[in-house]
CSV table of C-alpha atoms in Angstrom, one decimal:
chain,number,residue,atom,x,y,z
K,1,MET,CA,15.4,-23.4,19.3
K,2,SER,CA,18.9,-24.7,18.6
K,3,ALA,CA,17.8,-28.2,19.3
K,4,ASP,CA,15.4,-28.0,16.4
K,5,PRO,CA,17.2,-28.4,13.0
K,6,HIS,CA,13.9,-27.9,10.9
K,7,ALA,CA,13.5,-24.3,12.6
K,8,ASP,CA,17.3,-23.7,12.5
K,9,ARG,CA,17.1,-24.2,8.7
K,10,ILE,CA,14.2,-21.9,8.5
K,11,LEU,CA,16.2,-19.2,10.8
K,12,ALA,CA,19.0,-19.4,8.4
K,13,GLU,CA,16.8,-18.8,5.3
K,14,VAL,CA,15.0,-15.9,6.9
K,15,ALA,CA,18.4,-14.3,7.8
K,16,GLY,CA,19.5,-14.8,4.4
K,17,MET,CA,16.4,-13.2,3.0
K,18,LEU,CA,16.8,-10.2,5.5
K,19,ALA,CA,20.4,-9.7,4.5
K,20,GLU,CA,19.2,-9.5,0.7
K,21,ILE,CA,16.5,-7.3,1.3
K,22,VAL,CA,18.1,-4.8,3.7
K,23,GLY,CA,21.6,-5.0,2.1
K,24,GLU,CA,24.9,-4.8,3.7
K,25,GLU,CA,24.3,-1.5,5.4
K,26,LEU,CA,23.2,-3.0,8.6
K,27,LEU,CA,23.0,-6.5,8.6
K,28,ILE,CA,25.4,-9.5,9.2
K,29,ALA,CA,23.4,-12.6,8.8
K,30,ALA,CA,25.2,-14.2,11.8
K,31,GLU,CA,23.7,-11.7,14.1
K,32,ILE,CA,20.3,-12.5,13.6
K,33,THR,CA,19.1,-14.7,16.3
K,34,PRO,CA,15.5,-16.0,17.3
K,35,ASP,CA,15.4,-13.3,19.9
K,36,SER,CA,16.0,-10.4,17.4
K,37,GLY,CA,12.9,-8.0,17.2
K,38,PHE,CA,12.3,-6.8,13.7
K,39,ASP,CA,11.7,-3.3,15.1
K,40,ASP,CA,13.8,-3.0,18.3
K,41,ASP,CA,16.9,-4.8,17.1
K,42,LEU,CA,17.0,-5.1,13.2
K,43,ALA,CA,15.3,-1.6,12.8
K,44,LEU,CA,13.4,-3.1,9.9
K,45,GLU,CA,11.1,-0.6,8.0
K,46,SER,CA,7.5,-1.7,7.5
K,47,ILE,CA,8.0,-2.0,3.8
K,48,GLU,CA,11.0,-4.3,4.3
K,49,PHE,CA,9.0,-6.7,6.3
K,50,VAL,CA,6.5,-6.6,3.5
K,51,ALA,CA,9.3,-7.7,1.2
K,52,LEU,CA,10.2,-10.4,3.6
K,53,ALA,CA,6.8,-11.8,3.9
K,54,GLY,CA,6.5,-11.7,0.0
K,55,ARG,CA,9.7,-13.9,-0.2
K,56,LEU,CA,8.5,-16.1,2.3
K,57,GLN,CA,5.2,-16.5,0.5
K,58,GLU,CA,7.1,-17.4,-2.8
K,59,ARG,CA,9.5,-19.7,-1.0
K,60,TYR,CA,6.7,-21.8,1.1
K,61,GLY,CA,3.7,-21.1,-1.1
K,62,ASP,CA,0.3,-22.3,0.3
K,63,ARG,CA,2.0,-24.4,3.1
K,64,VAL,CA,2.3,-21.3,5.1
K,65,ASP,CA,-0.8,-19.0,5.2
K,66,PHE,CA,0.8,-15.7,5.6
K,67,ILE,CA,-2.5,-13.9,4.9
K,68,ALA,CA,-4.2,-15.4,7.7
K,69,PHE,CA,-1.2,-14.9,9.9
K,70,LEU,CA,-0.8,-11.1,9.1
K,71,ALA,CA,-4.6,-10.5,9.0
K,72,ASP,CA,-4.8,-11.5,12.7
K,73,LEU,CA,-2.2,-9.0,13.7
K,74,GLU,CA,-2.2,-5.4,14.1
K,75,ILE,CA,0.8,-3.5,12.6
K,76,GLU,CA,2.4,-2.7,15.9
K,77,GLU,CA,2.2,-6.5,16.7
K,78,ILE,CA,3.9,-7.5,13.4
K,79,MET,CA,6.7,-5.1,14.0
K,80,ALA,CA,7.1,-6.0,17.6
K,81,MET,CA,7.5,-9.6,16.7
K,82,THR,CA,10.8,-11.4,17.1
K,83,VAL,CA,12.4,-13.5,14.2
K,84,GLY,CA,12.0,-16.6,16.5
K,85,ARG,CA,8.3,-16.1,16.5
K,86,LEU,CA,8.0,-15.8,12.7
K,87,VAL,CA,10.3,-18.8,12.4
K,88,GLU,CA,8.0,-21.0,14.6
K,89,HIS,CA,4.9,-20.1,12.7
K,90,ILE,CA,6.7,-21.2,9.4
K,91,ALA,CA,8.2,-24.3,11.2
K,92,ALA,CA,4.8,-25.4,12.7
K,93,CYS,CA,3.0,-25.0,9.2
K,94,THR,CA,5.8,-26.9,7.3
K,95,ARG,CA,6.1,-29.4,9.9
K,96,ALA,CA,2.4,-30.4,10.1
K,97,GLU,CA,2.6,-30.8,6.3
K,98,ALA,CA,5.8,-33.1,6.6
K,99,VAL,CA,3.9,-35.3,8.8
K,100,GLY,CA,0.9,-35.7,6.8
K,101,GLY,CA,-0.9,-32.4,6.2
K,102,ALA,CA,-3.3,-32.8,9.1
K,103,GLY,CA,-3.2,-29.1,10.1
K,104,ARG,CA,-5.4,-26.3,9.1
O,1,MET,CA,7.1,-12.2,-8.1
O,2,SER,CA,7.7,-9.0,-6.3
O,3,GLU,CA,9.5,-7.0,-9.1
O,4,VAL,CA,7.5,-6.1,-12.1
O,5,HIS,CA,8.8,-4.2,-15.1
O,6,ALA,CA,6.2,-1.8,-16.5
O,7,ASN,CA,6.3,1.5,-18.2
O,8,GLY,CA,10.1,1.4,-18.2
O,9,LEU,CA,10.4,1.0,-14.5
O,10,ARG,CA,11.0,-1.8,-12.0
O,11,PHE,CA,8.1,-1.7,-9.6
O,12,HIS,CA,7.9,-3.5,-6.3
O,13,VAL,CA,4.5,-5.4,-6.3
O,14,GLN,CA,2.8,-7.8,-3.8
O,15,ARG,CA,-0.1,-9.9,-4.8
O,16,LEU,CA,-2.2,-11.7,-2.1
O,17,SER,CA,-4.6,-14.6,-3.3
O,18,PRO,CA,-7.8,-15.6,-1.7
O,19,PRO,CA,-7.6,-19.0,0.2
O,20,ALA,CA,-8.8,-21.9,-2.0
O,21,ASP,CA,-11.8,-22.7,-0.1
O,22,ARG,CA,-13.4,-19.1,0.1
O,23,PRO,CA,-16.1,-17.8,-2.3
O,24,ILE,CA,-14.3,-16.1,-5.1
O,25,LEU,CA,-15.1,-12.4,-5.8
O,26,ARG,CA,-14.2,-12.2,-9.3
O,27,THR,CA,-13.1,-8.4,-9.5
O,28,PRO,CA,-9.4,-8.1,-8.3
O,29,VAL,CA,-8.6,-5.3,-5.8
O,30,VAL,CA,-5.9,-2.9,-6.6
O,31,PHE,CA,-4.5,-0.5,-3.9
O,32,LEU,CA,-2.9,3.0,-4.6
O,33,HIS,CA,-1.1,4.5,-1.8
O,34,GLY,CA,-0.3,8.2,-0.9
O,35,LEU,CA,2.6,10.5,-1.5
O,36,VAL,CA,6.2,10.8,-0.4
O,37,LEU,CA,6.3,9.0,3.1
O,38,ASP,CA,3.6,6.5,2.0
O,39,ASN,CA,4.2,3.1,0.2
O,40,LEU,CA,2.2,-0.1,-0.2
O,41,SER,CA,2.8,-1.2,3.4
O,42,SER,CA,0.2,1.2,4.8
O,43,PHE,CA,-2.5,-1.1,2.9
O,44,TYR,CA,-0.6,-4.3,3.5
O,45,TYR,CA,-0.9,-4.1,7.1
O,46,THR,CA,-4.5,-3.0,7.1
O,47,LEU,CA,-6.9,-3.8,4.3
O,48,ALA,CA,-5.1,-6.1,1.9
O,49,ALA,CA,-5.1,-9.3,3.8
O,50,PRO,CA,-8.7,-9.2,5.1
O,51,VAL,CA,-9.8,-8.3,1.6
O,52,ALA,CA,-7.7,-11.3,0.2
O,53,ARG,CA,-9.2,-13.7,2.9
O,54,ALA,CA,-12.8,-12.3,2.0
O,55,GLY,CA,-12.1,-13.8,-1.4
O,56,ALA,CA,-10.6,-11.2,-3.8
O,57,GLU,CA,-7.3,-11.2,-5.6
O,58,VAL,CA,-5.3,-8.2,-4.2
O,59,VAL,CA,-2.7,-6.3,-6.0
O,60,LEU,CA,-0.3,-3.8,-4.2
O,61,TYR,CA,2.6,-1.8,-5.7
O,62,ASP,CA,4.9,1.0,-4.6
O,63,GLN,CA,4.3,3.8,-6.9
O,64,ARG,CA,7.2,5.3,-8.8
O,65,GLY,CA,10.0,6.8,-6.5
O,66,HIS,CA,8.1,5.2,-3.4
O,67,GLY,CA,9.0,2.2,-1.3
O,68,ARG,CA,10.9,-0.2,-3.0
O,69,THR,CA,10.1,0.9,-6.6
O,70,GLU,CA,12.6,2.6,-8.8
O,71,ARG,CA,12.9,6.4,-8.5
O,72,PRO,CA,13.3,8.1,-11.7
O,73,ARG,CA,13.8,11.8,-11.8
O,74,ASP,CA,10.5,12.7,-13.4
O,75,GLY,CA,7.1,11.5,-14.3
O,76,TYR,CA,5.2,12.1,-11.0
O,77,ASP,CA,2.3,13.8,-12.6
O,78,PRO,CA,-1.1,12.0,-12.4
O,79,GLY,CA,-1.2,11.3,-16.0
O,80,SER,CA,2.2,9.2,-15.7
O,81,SER,CA,0.7,7.6,-12.6
O,82,VAL,CA,-2.3,6.5,-14.5
O,83,ALA,CA,0.2,5.2,-17.5
O,84,ASP,CA,2.1,3.3,-14.7
O,85,LEU,CA,-1.0,1.7,-13.4
O,86,VAL,CA,-2.1,0.5,-16.9
O,87,ALA,CA,1.1,-0.8,-17.8
O,88,LEU,CA,1.5,-2.6,-14.4
O,89,LEU,CA,-1.9,-4.2,-14.7
O,90,ASP,CA,-1.0,-5.4,-18.1
O,91,ALA,CA,2.3,-6.9,-16.8
O,92,CYS,CA,0.7,-8.7,-14.2
O,93,GLY,CA,-1.9,-10.3,-16.6
O,94,VAL,CA,-4.9,-8.7,-15.0
O,95,ALA,CA,-7.3,-8.6,-17.9
O,96,THR,CA,-10.7,-7.8,-16.0
O,97,PRO,CA,-11.9,-4.5,-14.6
O,98,VAL,CA,-10.6,-4.0,-11.2
O,99,HIS,CA,-11.7,-2.2,-8.0
O,100,LEU,CA,-9.4,0.9,-7.5
O,101,VAL,CA,-8.8,1.6,-3.7
O,102,GLY,CA,-6.9,4.9,-3.5
O,103,ASN,CA,-5.6,6.6,-0.3
O,104,SER,CA,-5.0,10.4,-0.4
O,105,PHE,CA,-3.0,11.1,-3.6
O,106,GLY,CA,-3.7,7.5,-4.6
O,107,GLY,CA,-7.6,8.6,-4.8
O,108,LEU,CA,-6.6,11.3,-7.0
O,109,ILE,CA,-4.9,8.7,-9.5
O,110,ALA,CA,-7.9,6.4,-9.1
O,111,LEU,CA,-10.4,9.2,-10.2
O,112,ARG,CA,-8.4,9.9,-13.2
O,113,VAL,CA,-8.0,6.1,-14.2
O,114,ALA,CA,-12.0,5.9,-14.0
O,115,ARG,CA,-12.1,9.0,-16.2
O,116,SER,CA,-9.6,8.1,-18.9
O,117,ARG,CA,-9.8,4.4,-18.9
O,118,PRO,CA,-13.4,3.4,-17.8
O,119,ASP,CA,-13.0,-0.1,-19.1
O,120,LEU,CA,-10.3,-0.9,-16.5
O,121,VAL,CA,-12.3,0.1,-13.5
O,122,ALA,CA,-15.4,-1.7,-11.8
O,123,SER,CA,-15.6,0.6,-8.8
O,124,LEU,CA,-13.6,3.3,-7.0
O,125,VAL,CA,-13.2,3.3,-3.1
O,126,LEU,CA,-11.5,6.7,-2.2
O,127,ILE,CA,-10.1,6.8,1.5
O,128,GLU,CA,-9.4,10.7,1.8
O,129,GLY,CA,-8.6,10.9,-1.9
O,130,GLN,CA,-7.6,14.2,-3.1
O,131,CYS,CA,-10.3,15.6,-5.5
O,132,LEU,CA,-11.9,18.9,-6.1
O,133,ASP,CA,-9.9,21.9,-4.8
O,134,VAL,CA,-12.3,23.3,-2.6
O,135,ALA,CA,-11.2,25.7,0.1
O,136,ALA,CA,-12.3,25.1,3.7
O,137,ASP,CA,-13.6,27.8,5.7
O,138,THR,CA,-11.4,27.2,8.6
O,139,GLU,CA,-8.1,27.6,6.6
O,140,PRO,CA,-6.4,31.1,6.8
O,141,TYR,CA,-5.8,31.2,3.1
O,142,ALA,CA,-7.9,31.1,0.1
O,143,GLY,CA,-6.5,28.0,-1.6
O,144,GLY,CA,-7.9,24.5,-1.2
O,145,TRP,CA,-5.9,21.2,-0.8
O,146,VAL,CA,-3.6,21.9,-3.8
O,147,GLU,CA,-2.1,25.1,-2.2
O,148,GLU,CA,-1.9,23.3,1.1
O,149,MET,CA,-0.2,20.3,-0.3
O,150,ALA,CA,2.2,22.4,-2.1
O,151,ASN,CA,3.1,24.5,0.9
O,152,THR,CA,3.6,21.3,3.0
O,153,LEU,CA,5.8,19.5,0.5
O,154,ASN,CA,7.8,22.8,-0.3
O,155,LEU,CA,8.4,23.4,3.4
O,156,ALA,CA,9.4,19.8,3.9
O,157,ALA,CA,11.8,20.0,0.9
O,158,LEU,CA,13.6,23.1,2.3
O,159,GLY,CA,13.8,21.7,5.7
O,160,LEU,CA,15.5,18.5,4.4
O,161,ALA,CA,17.9,20.6,2.2
O,162,ALA,CA,18.7,22.9,5.1
O,163,HIS,CA,19.4,20.1,7.6
O,164,PRO,CA,21.4,17.1,5.7
O,165,GLY,CA,21.2,13.8,7.3
O,166,PRO,CA,24.3,11.7,8.1
O,167,GLU,CA,26.6,10.5,5.2
O,168,ARG,CA,26.3,6.9,6.5
O,169,LEU,CA,23.3,5.4,7.8
O,170,PRO,CA,23.3,4.7,11.4
O,171,ALA,CA,22.7,1.3,12.7
O,172,GLY,CA,20.0,0.3,15.3
O,173,PRO,CA,17.0,2.1,15.9
O,174,ALA,CA,18.0,5.5,14.5
O,175,ARG,CA,18.4,3.8,11.1
O,176,LYS,CA,14.5,3.6,10.5
O,177,ALA,CA,14.2,7.4,10.8
O,178,ALA,CA,17.2,8.1,8.8
O,179,ARG,CA,16.2,6.0,6.0
O,180,LEU,CA,12.7,7.7,6.1
O,181,ARG,CA,14.4,11.1,6.1
O,182,ALA,CA,16.7,10.2,3.0
O,183,GLY,CA,13.9,8.7,1.1
O,184,ALA,CA,11.8,11.9,1.5
O,185,ASP,CA,14.8,14.0,0.7
O,186,ALA,CA,15.5,12.1,-2.4
O,187,LEU,CA,12.2,12.3,-3.8
O,188,LEU,CA,11.4,16.0,-2.7
O,189,ASN,CA,14.7,17.6,-3.7
O,190,GLY,CA,15.9,15.1,-6.2
O,191,THR,CA,12.8,14.6,-8.5
O,192,THR,CA,10.3,16.7,-10.3
O,193,LEU,CA,7.5,15.2,-7.8
O,194,ILE,CA,6.6,18.8,-6.2
O,195,GLU,CA,5.9,20.4,-9.5
O,196,ASP,CA,4.5,17.4,-11.1
O,197,VAL,CA,1.9,16.9,-8.4
O,198,THR,CA,1.0,20.4,-7.7
O,199,LEU,CA,0.9,22.2,-11.0
O,200,PRO,CA,-1.7,20.4,-12.9
O,201,CYS,CA,-3.6,18.7,-10.4
O,202,ALA,CA,-7.1,18.9,-9.4
O,203,PRO,CA,-10.0,17.7,-11.4
O,204,THR,CA,-12.8,20.1,-12.5
O,205,GLU,CA,-16.4,19.2,-11.5
O,206,ALA,CA,-17.1,18.6,-15.4
O,207,GLU,CA,-14.5,16.0,-15.3
O,208,LEU,CA,-15.6,14.3,-12.3
O,209,ALA,CA,-19.0,14.1,-13.9
O,210,GLU,CA,-17.3,11.9,-16.4
O,211,VAL,CA,-16.7,9.2,-13.7
O,212,THR,CA,-19.5,6.9,-14.4
O,213,CYS,CA,-18.5,4.0,-12.2
O,214,PRO,CA,-20.0,3.5,-8.7
O,215,VAL,CA,-17.6,5.4,-5.9
O,216,LEU,CA,-17.4,4.8,-2.3
O,217,ALA,CA,-16.0,7.9,-0.7
O,218,LEU,CA,-14.7,7.6,2.8
O,219,TYR,CA,-13.5,10.9,4.4
O,220,GLY,CA,-12.7,12.2,7.9
O,221,GLU,CA,-15.0,14.5,9.6
O,222,LEU,CA,-12.1,16.8,10.7
O,223,SER,CA,-10.2,16.5,7.4
O,224,GLU,CA,-9.3,19.7,5.4
O,225,LEU,CA,-10.8,17.6,2.4
O,226,ALA,CA,-14.2,17.3,3.9
O,227,PRO,CA,-15.7,20.3,2.1
O,228,SER,CA,-14.2,18.8,-1.2
O,229,ALA,CA,-15.7,15.3,-0.4
O,230,ARG,CA,-19.1,16.9,0.1
O,231,ARG,CA,-19.2,18.6,-3.3
O,232,LEU,CA,-17.6,15.5,-4.8
O,233,ALA,CA,-20.5,13.5,-3.6
O,234,GLU,CA,-23.1,15.9,-5.5
O,235,VAL,CA,-20.9,16.0,-8.6
O,236,LEU,CA,-20.4,12.2,-9.2
O,237,PRO,CA,-23.2,10.4,-10.8
O,238,GLN,CA,-22.8,7.3,-8.5
O,239,CYS,CA,-21.2,8.3,-5.2
O,240,THR,CA,-21.9,7.0,-1.6
O,241,LEU,CA,-20.0,9.3,0.9
O,242,THR,CA,-19.3,8.1,4.4
O,243,VAL,CA,-18.0,10.8,6.8
O,244,LEU,CA,-16.1,9.1,9.7
O,245,PRO,CA,-16.3,11.0,13.0
O,246,GLY,CA,-13.5,12.3,14.9
O,247,VAL,CA,-10.7,11.7,12.5
O,248,ALA,CA,-8.9,13.9,9.9
O,249,HIS,CA,-6.8,13.1,6.9
O,250,THR,CA,-5.3,9.8,8.4
O,251,VAL,CA,-8.5,7.9,8.2
O,252,LEU,CA,-6.8,4.7,7.0
O,253,ARG,CA,-4.5,4.6,10.0
O,254,GLU,CA,-6.9,5.8,12.5
O,255,ALA,CA,-10.1,4.6,11.4
O,256,THR,CA,-8.8,1.2,10.1
O,257,ALA,CA,-11.8,-0.9,11.3
O,258,PRO,CA,-14.8,1.1,9.9
O,259,VAL,CA,-12.8,1.4,6.5
O,260,LEU,CA,-12.3,-2.0,6.3
O,261,ALA,CA,-16.0,-2.9,7.2
O,262,ALA,CA,-17.2,-0.6,4.6
O,263,LEU,CA,-14.9,-2.1,1.9
O,264,LEU,CA,-15.8,-5.6,2.7
O,265,ASP,CA,-19.5,-4.7,2.5
O,266,TRP,CA,-18.9,-2.8,-0.9
O,267,LEU,CA,-16.9,-5.2,-2.7
O,268,PRO,CA,-19.4,-8.2,-3.0
O,269,ARG,CA,-22.2,-5.8,-4.1
O,270,HIS,CA,-20.2,-4.4,-6.8
O,271,GLU,CA,-19.2,-7.6,-8.6
O,272,PRO,CA,-20.2,-8.2,-12.2
O,273,VAL,CA,-23.6,-9.7,-12.5
O,274,ALA,CA,-25.1,-13.0,-13.8
O,275,VAL,CA,-22.4,-15.2,-12.9
O,276,ARG,CA,-22.8,-18.3,-11.1
O,277,PRO,CA,-20.7,-18.8,-7.9
O,278,GLY,CA,-17.6,-20.9,-8.8
O,279,ALA,CA,-18.1,-20.4,-12.7
O,280,GLY,CA,-15.1,-18.0,-12.9
O,281,ARG,CA,-11.6,-19.1,-12.7
């Protein structure tokens, strides 16, 4: 993913939000990579993931349809997700819009 | 806007809006979670997104002391929880009656709102909602769910106090369990929650008869609340009871699909009447 500046920017934003949500007790933003699992590596509580999704919704608005994204996943799938998968989803939604909004 | 100030507290609120191209259900849906280990995430990951996708505005919040909402020392009694909800709806600008979906203790609060503020409620959906204090024949003691809940909470509080957790939260996978533990300890041993929720608690049959809105009651066949639910359906003026086979109190988690199906069937049938599609909003 490092060859993709658009996704890198989103990764940095997601990492920054996670640090704000979880606080300094655990996270150093630099340690969050696309391969980090929300559950396995970051030990994120489910309510903390909710807070992340809420911030991302505020940040990206209707460009990223988190409702549809989450409605299609079981909670186990959501928590087993990697940061990279979430970033890819946001990047795909926002990139489609950037080139003319042909998506969805 | 995930932080909302209401009734003197900072609440964690999440709102989901329906997609622009869906038929709009005009009545917002507000979710009320259960006690201590619960928070809005149990609805967020199960019912909330599909309900929003079906066309309803969704409001979820962490109740006082739970999840990411502030944890004051007192005010955990059902009356204060109703005041929290009323203030929160006002702060969120929700000005129409809502469907209240309550899980476990959230159902008890929903029943109380329907009785004390019927103007705010279009319908109730109780998922294993605590209601009448009817003892189950199979229990070894005379009390109903109030006594059982008091016993469970007091036992948990003693256990948490007797075995303190680490001073600093561990990193990695142990962190989550430690956080859960610390949250439960703070709530059970650092606030008035136990006395607030167990002393005054269960509604009487006469009080429940005052709940005039339609109620969908979803209970587990194996739940200790099953006898309460059967009596509830007899006492409430408008109650549809569905007993879900093979599950106990954890209906929301273990029978998510049938609960969701029942909810999605219920909501459009309990909209305000005589409104042209698309005329609202």
